[in-house]
PDB file of C-alpha atoms in Angstrom:
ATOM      1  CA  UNK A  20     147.491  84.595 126.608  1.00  0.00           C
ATOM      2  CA  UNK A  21     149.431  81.477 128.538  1.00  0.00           C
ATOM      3  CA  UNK A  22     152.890  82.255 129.873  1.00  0.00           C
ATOM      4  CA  UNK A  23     155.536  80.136 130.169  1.00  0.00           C
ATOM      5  CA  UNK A  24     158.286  79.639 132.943  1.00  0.00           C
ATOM      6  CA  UNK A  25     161.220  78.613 131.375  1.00  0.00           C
ATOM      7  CA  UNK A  26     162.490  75.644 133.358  1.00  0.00           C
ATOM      8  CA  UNK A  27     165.915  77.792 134.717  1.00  0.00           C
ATOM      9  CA  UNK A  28     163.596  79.929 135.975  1.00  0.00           C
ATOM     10  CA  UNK A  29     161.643  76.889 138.033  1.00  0.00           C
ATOM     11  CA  UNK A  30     164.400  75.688 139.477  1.00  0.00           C
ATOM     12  CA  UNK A  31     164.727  77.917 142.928  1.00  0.00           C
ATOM     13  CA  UNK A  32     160.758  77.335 143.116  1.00  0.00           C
ATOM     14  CA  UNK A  33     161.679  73.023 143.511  1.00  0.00           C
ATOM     15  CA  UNK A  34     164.416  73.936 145.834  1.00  0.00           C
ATOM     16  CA  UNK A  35     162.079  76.242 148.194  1.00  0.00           C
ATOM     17  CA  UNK A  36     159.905  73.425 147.909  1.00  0.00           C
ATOM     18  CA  UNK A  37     162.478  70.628 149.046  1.00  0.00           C
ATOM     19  CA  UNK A  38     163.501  73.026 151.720  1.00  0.00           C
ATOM     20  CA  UNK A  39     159.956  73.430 153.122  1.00  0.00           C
ATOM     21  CA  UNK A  40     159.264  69.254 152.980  1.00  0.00           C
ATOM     22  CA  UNK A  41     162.935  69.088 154.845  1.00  0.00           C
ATOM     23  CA  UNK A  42     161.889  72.086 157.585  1.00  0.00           C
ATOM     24  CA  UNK A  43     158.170  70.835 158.312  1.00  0.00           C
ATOM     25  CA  UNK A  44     159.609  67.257 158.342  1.00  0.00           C
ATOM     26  CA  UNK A  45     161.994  68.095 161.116  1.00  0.00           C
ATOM     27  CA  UNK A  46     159.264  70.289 162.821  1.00  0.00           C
ATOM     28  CA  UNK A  47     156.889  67.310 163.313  1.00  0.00           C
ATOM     29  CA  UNK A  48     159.622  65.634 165.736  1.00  0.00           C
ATOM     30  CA  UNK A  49     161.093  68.245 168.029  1.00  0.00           C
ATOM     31  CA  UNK A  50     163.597  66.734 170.268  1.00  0.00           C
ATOM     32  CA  UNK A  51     160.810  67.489 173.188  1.00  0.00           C
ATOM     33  CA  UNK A  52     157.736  66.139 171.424  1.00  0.00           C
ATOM     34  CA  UNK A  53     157.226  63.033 173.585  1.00  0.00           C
ATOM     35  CA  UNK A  54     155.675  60.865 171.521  1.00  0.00           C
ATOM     36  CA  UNK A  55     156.375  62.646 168.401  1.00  0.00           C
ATOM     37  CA  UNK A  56     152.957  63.961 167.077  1.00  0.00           C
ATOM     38  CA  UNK A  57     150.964  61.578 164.427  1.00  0.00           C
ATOM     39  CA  UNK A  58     149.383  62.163 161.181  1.00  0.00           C
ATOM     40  CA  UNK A  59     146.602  64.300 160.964  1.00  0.00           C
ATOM     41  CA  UNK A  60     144.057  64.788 157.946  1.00  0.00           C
ATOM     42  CA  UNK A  61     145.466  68.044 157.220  1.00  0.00           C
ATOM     43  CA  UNK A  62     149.031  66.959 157.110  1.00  0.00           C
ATOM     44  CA  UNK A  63     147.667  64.141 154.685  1.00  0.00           C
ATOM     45  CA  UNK A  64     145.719  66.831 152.763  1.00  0.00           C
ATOM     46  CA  UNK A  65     148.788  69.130 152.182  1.00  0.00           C
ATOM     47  CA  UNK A  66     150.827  66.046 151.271  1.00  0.00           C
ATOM     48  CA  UNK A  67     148.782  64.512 149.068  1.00  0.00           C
ATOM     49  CA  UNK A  68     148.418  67.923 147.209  1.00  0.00           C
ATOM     50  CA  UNK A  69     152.334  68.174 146.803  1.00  0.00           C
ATOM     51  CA  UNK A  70     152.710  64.314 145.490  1.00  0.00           C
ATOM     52  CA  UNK A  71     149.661  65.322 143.172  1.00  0.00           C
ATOM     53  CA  UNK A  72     151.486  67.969 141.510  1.00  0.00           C
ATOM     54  CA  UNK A  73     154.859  66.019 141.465  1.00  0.00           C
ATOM     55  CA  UNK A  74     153.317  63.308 139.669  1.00  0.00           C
ATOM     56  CA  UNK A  75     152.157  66.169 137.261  1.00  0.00           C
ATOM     57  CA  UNK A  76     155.951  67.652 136.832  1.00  0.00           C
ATOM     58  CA  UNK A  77     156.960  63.985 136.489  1.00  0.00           C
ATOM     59  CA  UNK A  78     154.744  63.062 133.694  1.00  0.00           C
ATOM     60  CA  UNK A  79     155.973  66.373 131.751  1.00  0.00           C
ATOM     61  CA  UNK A  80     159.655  65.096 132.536  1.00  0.00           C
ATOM     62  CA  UNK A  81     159.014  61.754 131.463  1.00  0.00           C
ATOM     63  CA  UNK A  82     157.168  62.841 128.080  1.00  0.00           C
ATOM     64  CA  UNK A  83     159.620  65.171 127.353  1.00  0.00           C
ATOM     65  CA  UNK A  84     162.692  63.124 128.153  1.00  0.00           C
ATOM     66  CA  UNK A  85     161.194  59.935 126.143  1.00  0.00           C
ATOM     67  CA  UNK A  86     161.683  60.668 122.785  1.00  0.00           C
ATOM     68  CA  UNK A  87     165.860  61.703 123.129  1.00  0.00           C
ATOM     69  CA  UNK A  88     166.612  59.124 125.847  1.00  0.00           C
ATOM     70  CA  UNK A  89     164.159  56.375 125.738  1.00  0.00           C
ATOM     71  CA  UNK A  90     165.667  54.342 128.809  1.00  0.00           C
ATOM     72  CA  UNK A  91     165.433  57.721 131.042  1.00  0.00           C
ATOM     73  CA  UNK A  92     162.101  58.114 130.070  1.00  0.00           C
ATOM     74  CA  UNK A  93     161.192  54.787 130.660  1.00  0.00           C
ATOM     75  CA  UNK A  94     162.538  55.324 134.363  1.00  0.00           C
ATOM     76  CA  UNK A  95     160.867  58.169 135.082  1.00  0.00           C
ATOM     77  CA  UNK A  96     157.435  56.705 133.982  1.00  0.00           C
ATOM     78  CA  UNK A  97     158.379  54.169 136.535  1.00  0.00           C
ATOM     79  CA  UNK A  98     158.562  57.049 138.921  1.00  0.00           C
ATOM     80  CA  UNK A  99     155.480  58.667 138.026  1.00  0.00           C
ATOM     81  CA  UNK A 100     153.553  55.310 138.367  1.00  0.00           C
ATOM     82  CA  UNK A 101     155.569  54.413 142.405  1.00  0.00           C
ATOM     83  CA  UNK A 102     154.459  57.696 143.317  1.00  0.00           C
ATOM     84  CA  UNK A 103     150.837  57.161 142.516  1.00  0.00           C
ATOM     85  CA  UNK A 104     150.691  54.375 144.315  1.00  0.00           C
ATOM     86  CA  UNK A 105     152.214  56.655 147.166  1.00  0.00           C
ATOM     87  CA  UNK A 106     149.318  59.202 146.890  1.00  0.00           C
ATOM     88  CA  UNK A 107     146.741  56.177 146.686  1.00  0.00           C
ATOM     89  CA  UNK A 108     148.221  55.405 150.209  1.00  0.00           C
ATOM     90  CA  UNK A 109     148.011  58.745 151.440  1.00  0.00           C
ATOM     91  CA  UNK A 110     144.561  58.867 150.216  1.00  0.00           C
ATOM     92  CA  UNK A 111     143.937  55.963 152.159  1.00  0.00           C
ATOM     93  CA  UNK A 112     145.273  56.560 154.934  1.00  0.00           C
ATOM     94  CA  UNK A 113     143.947  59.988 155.421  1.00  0.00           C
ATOM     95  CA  UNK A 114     140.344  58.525 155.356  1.00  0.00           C
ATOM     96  CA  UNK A 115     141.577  56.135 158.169  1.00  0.00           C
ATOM     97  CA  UNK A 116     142.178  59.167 160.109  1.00  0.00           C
ATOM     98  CA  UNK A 117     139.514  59.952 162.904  1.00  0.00           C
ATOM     99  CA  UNK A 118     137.802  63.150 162.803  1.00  0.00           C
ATOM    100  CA  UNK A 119     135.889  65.021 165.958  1.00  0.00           C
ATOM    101  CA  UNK A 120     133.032  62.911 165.673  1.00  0.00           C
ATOM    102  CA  UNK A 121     131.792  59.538 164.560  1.00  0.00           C
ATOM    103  CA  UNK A 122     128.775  61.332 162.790  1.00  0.00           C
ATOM    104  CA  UNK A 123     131.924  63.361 161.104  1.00  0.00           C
ATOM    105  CA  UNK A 124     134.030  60.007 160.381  1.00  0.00           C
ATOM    106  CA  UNK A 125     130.544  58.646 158.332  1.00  0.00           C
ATOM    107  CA  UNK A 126     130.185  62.185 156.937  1.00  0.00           C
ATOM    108  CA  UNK A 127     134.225  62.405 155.483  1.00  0.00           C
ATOM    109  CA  UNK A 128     133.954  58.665 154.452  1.00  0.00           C
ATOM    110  CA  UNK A 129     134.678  58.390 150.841  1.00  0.00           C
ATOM    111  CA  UNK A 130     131.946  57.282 148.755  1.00  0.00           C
ATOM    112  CA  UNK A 131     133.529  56.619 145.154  1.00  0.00           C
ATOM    113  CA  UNK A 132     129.975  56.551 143.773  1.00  0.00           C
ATOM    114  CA  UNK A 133     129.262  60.046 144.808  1.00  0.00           C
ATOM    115  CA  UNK A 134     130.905  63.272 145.574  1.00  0.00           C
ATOM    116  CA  UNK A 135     131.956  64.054 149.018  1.00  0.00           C
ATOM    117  CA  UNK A 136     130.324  66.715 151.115  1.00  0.00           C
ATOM    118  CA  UNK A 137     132.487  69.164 151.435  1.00  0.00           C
ATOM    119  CA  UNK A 138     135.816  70.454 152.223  1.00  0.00           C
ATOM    120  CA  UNK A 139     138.861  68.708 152.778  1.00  0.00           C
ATOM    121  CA  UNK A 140     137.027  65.344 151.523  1.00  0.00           C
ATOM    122  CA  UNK A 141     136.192  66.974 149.190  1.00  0.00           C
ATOM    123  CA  UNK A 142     138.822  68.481 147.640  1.00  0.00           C
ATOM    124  CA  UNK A 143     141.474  65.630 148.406  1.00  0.00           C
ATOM    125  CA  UNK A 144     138.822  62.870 146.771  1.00  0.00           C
ATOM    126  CA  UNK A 145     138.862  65.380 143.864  1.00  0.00           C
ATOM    127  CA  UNK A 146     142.266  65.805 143.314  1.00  0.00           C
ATOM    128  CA  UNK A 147     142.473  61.950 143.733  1.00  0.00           C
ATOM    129  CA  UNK A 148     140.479  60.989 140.577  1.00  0.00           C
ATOM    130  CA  UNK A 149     141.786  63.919 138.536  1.00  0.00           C
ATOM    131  CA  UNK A 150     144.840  62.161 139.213  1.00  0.00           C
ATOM    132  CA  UNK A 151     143.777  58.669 138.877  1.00  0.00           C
ATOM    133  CA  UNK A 152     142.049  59.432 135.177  1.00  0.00           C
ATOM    134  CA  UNK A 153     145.966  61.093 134.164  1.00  0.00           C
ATOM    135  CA  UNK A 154     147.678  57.917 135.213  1.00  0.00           C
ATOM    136  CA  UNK A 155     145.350  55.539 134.274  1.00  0.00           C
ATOM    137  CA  UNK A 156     145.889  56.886 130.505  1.00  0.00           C
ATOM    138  CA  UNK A 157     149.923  56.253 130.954  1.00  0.00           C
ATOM    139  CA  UNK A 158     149.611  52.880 132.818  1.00  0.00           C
ATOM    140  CA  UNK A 159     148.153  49.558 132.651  1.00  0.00           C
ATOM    141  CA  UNK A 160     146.546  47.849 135.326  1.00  0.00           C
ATOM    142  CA  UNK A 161     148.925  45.323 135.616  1.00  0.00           C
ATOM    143  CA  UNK A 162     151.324  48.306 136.299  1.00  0.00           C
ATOM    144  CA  UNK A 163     149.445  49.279 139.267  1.00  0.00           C
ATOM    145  CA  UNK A 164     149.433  45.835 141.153  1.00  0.00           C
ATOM    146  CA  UNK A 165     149.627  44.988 143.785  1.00  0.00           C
ATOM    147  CA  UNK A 166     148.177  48.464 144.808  1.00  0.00           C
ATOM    148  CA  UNK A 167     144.546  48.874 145.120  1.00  0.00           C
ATOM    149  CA  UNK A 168     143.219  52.693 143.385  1.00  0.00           C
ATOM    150  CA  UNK A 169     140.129  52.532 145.387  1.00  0.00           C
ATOM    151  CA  UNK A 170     139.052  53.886 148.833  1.00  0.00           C
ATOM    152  CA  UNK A 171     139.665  51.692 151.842  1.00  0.00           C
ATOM    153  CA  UNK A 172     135.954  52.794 153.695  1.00  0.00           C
TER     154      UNK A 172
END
């Protein structure tokens, strides 16, 4: 049996989720943080995870929206295709990230032509090609220029 939300009913759940972006975002530079803390891989995990499943609310919205309003539809495919490109960064960058060890870094490198270890490489480079196979049904390659899809290591 599959139940569905209606989308009144999702609404407070994308405003708790604004509000927690807006909190943790202010919470990473506390007027006494001196210098403001970096990036870590986790922060980049968790992130990637919630542009992930935007891009998955956005390609709903866009398919849904295209057939009645064609140019709005158009717009948010546009969306959905920018913020791709932002998780490819994120992806990126989060392998640039050191870990404890340099036997760890080599461990946690992506490898495109295999499957990662383990945990989070693993489950970001996951979520990363799920994602990567849904957009590259909607886009063209051209579309994705000048970004790159792959890993950077």
């Amino acid at each position: 049996m599959t139940y569905r939300t209606p989308p009144h009913d999702a609404h407070p759940y994308l405003r708790a989720a604004s509000a927690g972006l807006h909190h943790h975002t202010r919470a990473l530079a506390p007027p006494d943080a001196n210098p403001p803390w970096p990036a870590d891989r986790l922060h980049l995990d968790l992130l990637h995870a919630h542009l992930t499943a935007l891009l998955q609310l956005l390609n709903r919205l866009a398919e849904n929206t295209r057939p009645s309003h064609p140019a709005a539809g158009r717009h948010l495919a546009t969306v959905h295709t920018r913020l791709w490109q932002a998780a490819t960064e994120i992806h990126s960058a989060f392998h640039l990230l050191p870990t404890n060890t340099a036997a760890q870094d080599e461990a946690n490198a992506c490898h495109p032509e295999r499957l990662p270890e383990g945990p989070p490489v693993l489950t970001i480079c996951q979520r990363h090609l799920a994602a990567g196979h849904s957009i590259r049904r909607k886009t063209t390659p051209t579309d994705l220029r000048p970004h790159a899809t792959a890993c950077v290591r």
